[in-house]
Short mmCIF file of C-alpha atoms in Angstrom, two decimals:
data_model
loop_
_atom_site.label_atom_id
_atom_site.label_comp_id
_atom_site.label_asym_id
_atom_site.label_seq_id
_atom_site.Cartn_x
_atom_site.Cartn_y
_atom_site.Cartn_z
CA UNK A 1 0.00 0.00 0.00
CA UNK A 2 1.30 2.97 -1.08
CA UNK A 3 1.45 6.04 1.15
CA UNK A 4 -1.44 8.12 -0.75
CA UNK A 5 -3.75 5.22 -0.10
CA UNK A 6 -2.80 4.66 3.35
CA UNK A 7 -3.72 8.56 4.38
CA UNK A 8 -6.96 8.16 2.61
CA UNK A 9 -7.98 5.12 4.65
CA UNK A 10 -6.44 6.69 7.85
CA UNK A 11 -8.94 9.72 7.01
CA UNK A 12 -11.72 7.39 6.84
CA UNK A 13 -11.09 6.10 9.59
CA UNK A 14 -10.50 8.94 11.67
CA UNK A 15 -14.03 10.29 10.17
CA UNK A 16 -15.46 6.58 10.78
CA UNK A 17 -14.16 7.03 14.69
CA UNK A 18 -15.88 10.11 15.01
CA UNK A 19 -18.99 9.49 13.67
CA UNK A 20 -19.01 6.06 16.00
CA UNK A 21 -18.34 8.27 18.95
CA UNK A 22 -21.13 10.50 18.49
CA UNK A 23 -23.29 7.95 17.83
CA UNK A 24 -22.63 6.21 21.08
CA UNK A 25 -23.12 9.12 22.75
CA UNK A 26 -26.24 10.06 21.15
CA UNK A 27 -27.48 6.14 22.07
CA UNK A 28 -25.74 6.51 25.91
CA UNK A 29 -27.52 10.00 26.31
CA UNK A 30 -31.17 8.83 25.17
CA UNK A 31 -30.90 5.64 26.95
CA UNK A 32 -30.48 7.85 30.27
CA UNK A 33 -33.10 10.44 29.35
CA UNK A 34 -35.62 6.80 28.51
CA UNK A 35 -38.22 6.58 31.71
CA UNK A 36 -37.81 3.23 33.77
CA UNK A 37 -34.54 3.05 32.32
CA UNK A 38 -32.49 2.54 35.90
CA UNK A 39 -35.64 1.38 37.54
CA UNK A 40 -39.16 -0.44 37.40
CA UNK A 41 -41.25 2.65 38.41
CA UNK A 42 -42.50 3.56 35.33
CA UNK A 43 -43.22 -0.04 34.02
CA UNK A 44 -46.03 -0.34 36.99
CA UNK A 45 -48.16 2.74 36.18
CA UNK A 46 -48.35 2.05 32.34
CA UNK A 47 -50.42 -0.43 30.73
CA UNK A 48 -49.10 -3.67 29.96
CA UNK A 49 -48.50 -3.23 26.33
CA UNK A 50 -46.84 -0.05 27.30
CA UNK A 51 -44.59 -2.35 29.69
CA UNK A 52 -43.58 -4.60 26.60
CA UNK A 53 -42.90 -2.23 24.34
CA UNK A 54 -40.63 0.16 26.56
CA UNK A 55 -38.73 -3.39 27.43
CA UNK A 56 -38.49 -4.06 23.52
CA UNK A 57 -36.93 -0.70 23.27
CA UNK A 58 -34.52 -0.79 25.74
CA UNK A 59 -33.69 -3.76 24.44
CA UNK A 60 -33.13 -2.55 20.76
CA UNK A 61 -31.08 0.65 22.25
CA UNK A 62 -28.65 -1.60 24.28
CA UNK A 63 -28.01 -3.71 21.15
CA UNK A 64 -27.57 -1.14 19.19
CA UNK A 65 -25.00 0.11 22.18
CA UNK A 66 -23.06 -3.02 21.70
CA UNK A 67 -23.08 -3.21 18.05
CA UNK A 68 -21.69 0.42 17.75
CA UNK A 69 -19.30 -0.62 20.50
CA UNK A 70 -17.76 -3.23 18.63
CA UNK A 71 -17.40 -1.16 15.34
CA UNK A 72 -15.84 1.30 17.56
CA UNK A 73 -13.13 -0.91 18.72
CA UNK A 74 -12.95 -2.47 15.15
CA UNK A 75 -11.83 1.04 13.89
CA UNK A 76 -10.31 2.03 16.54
CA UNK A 77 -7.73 -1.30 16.34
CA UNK A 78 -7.22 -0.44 12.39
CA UNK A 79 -5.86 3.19 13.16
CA UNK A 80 -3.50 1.41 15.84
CA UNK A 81 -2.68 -0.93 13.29
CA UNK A 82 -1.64 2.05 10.91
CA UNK A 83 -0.07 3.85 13.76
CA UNK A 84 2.09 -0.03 14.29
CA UNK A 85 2.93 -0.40 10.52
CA UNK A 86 1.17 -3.47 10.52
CA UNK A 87 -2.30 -2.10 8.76
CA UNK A 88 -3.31 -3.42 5.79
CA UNK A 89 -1.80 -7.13 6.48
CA UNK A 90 -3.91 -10.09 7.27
CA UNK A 91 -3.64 -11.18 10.81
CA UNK A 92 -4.18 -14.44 9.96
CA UNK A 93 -1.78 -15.31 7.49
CA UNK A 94 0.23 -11.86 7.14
CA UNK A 95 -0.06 -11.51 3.32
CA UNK A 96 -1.61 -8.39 2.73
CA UNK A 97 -5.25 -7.53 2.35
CA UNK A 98 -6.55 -6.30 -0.82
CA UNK A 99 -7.18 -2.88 -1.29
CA UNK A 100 -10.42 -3.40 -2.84
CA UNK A 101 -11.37 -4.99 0.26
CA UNK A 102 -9.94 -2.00 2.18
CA UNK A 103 -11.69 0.33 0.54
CA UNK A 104 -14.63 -1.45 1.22
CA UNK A 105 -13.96 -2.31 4.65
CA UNK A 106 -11.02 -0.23 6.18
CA UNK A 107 -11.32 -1.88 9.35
CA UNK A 108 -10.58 -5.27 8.21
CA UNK A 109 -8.00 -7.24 9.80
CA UNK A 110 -7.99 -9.91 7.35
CA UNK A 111 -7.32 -10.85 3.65
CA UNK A 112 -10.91 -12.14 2.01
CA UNK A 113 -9.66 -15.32 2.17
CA UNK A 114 -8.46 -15.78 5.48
CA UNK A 115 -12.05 -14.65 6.74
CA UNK A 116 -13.87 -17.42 4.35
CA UNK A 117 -12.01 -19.78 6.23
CA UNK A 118 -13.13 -17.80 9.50
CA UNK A 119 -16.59 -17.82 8.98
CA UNK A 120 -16.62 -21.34 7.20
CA UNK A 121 -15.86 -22.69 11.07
#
């Protein structure tokens, strides 16, 4: 990878980070601001379905938590990565990943083939 390509993924990146992070904190924020979020009070004076639903929600939100989470770390590894010298080879096999595939996914940690085999298992 030359060095042109590798400051356009690191700026990806870097813009990928931030949106993450504001994201989370727009998810952390309105999970706080939720009623009956840190206790059952509010669960007992609505109506059943109301119950169900605000569970279903809180539900959705903290998955949504997690999953933003893990993209969060996923980025935040690949700028480490570029920051190590190592970004851009397969941690599997240490060949390097495609830059089609990097372009596509500049997070990835391993060539396309590599993660076949991964998610053949």
């Amino acid at each position: 990878m030359n060095d042109k390509d590798a400051k356009s993924l690191k700026r990806v990146l870097l813009e990928e980070r931030s949106r993450l992070e504001e994201e989370l904190a727009e998810i952390v924020s309105g999970n706080h601001e939720k009623p009956g979020m840190s206790t059952h009070e509010s669960v007992y004076r609505t109506h059943m379905a109301d119950a169900g639903t605000d569970t279903f929600e809180r539900a959705r939100d903290l998955t949504l938590e997690q999953n933003v989470r893990e993209m969060l770390a996923r980025v935040t590894a690949a700028l480490e990565r570029l920051e190590a010298g190592t970004y851009g080879l397969c941690e599997s096999c240490g060949e390097p990943i495609g830059t089609e595939r990097l372009n596509a996914l500049p997070y990835a940690d391993m060539c396309i083939e590599c993660k076949r085999k991964e998610e053949a298992w």
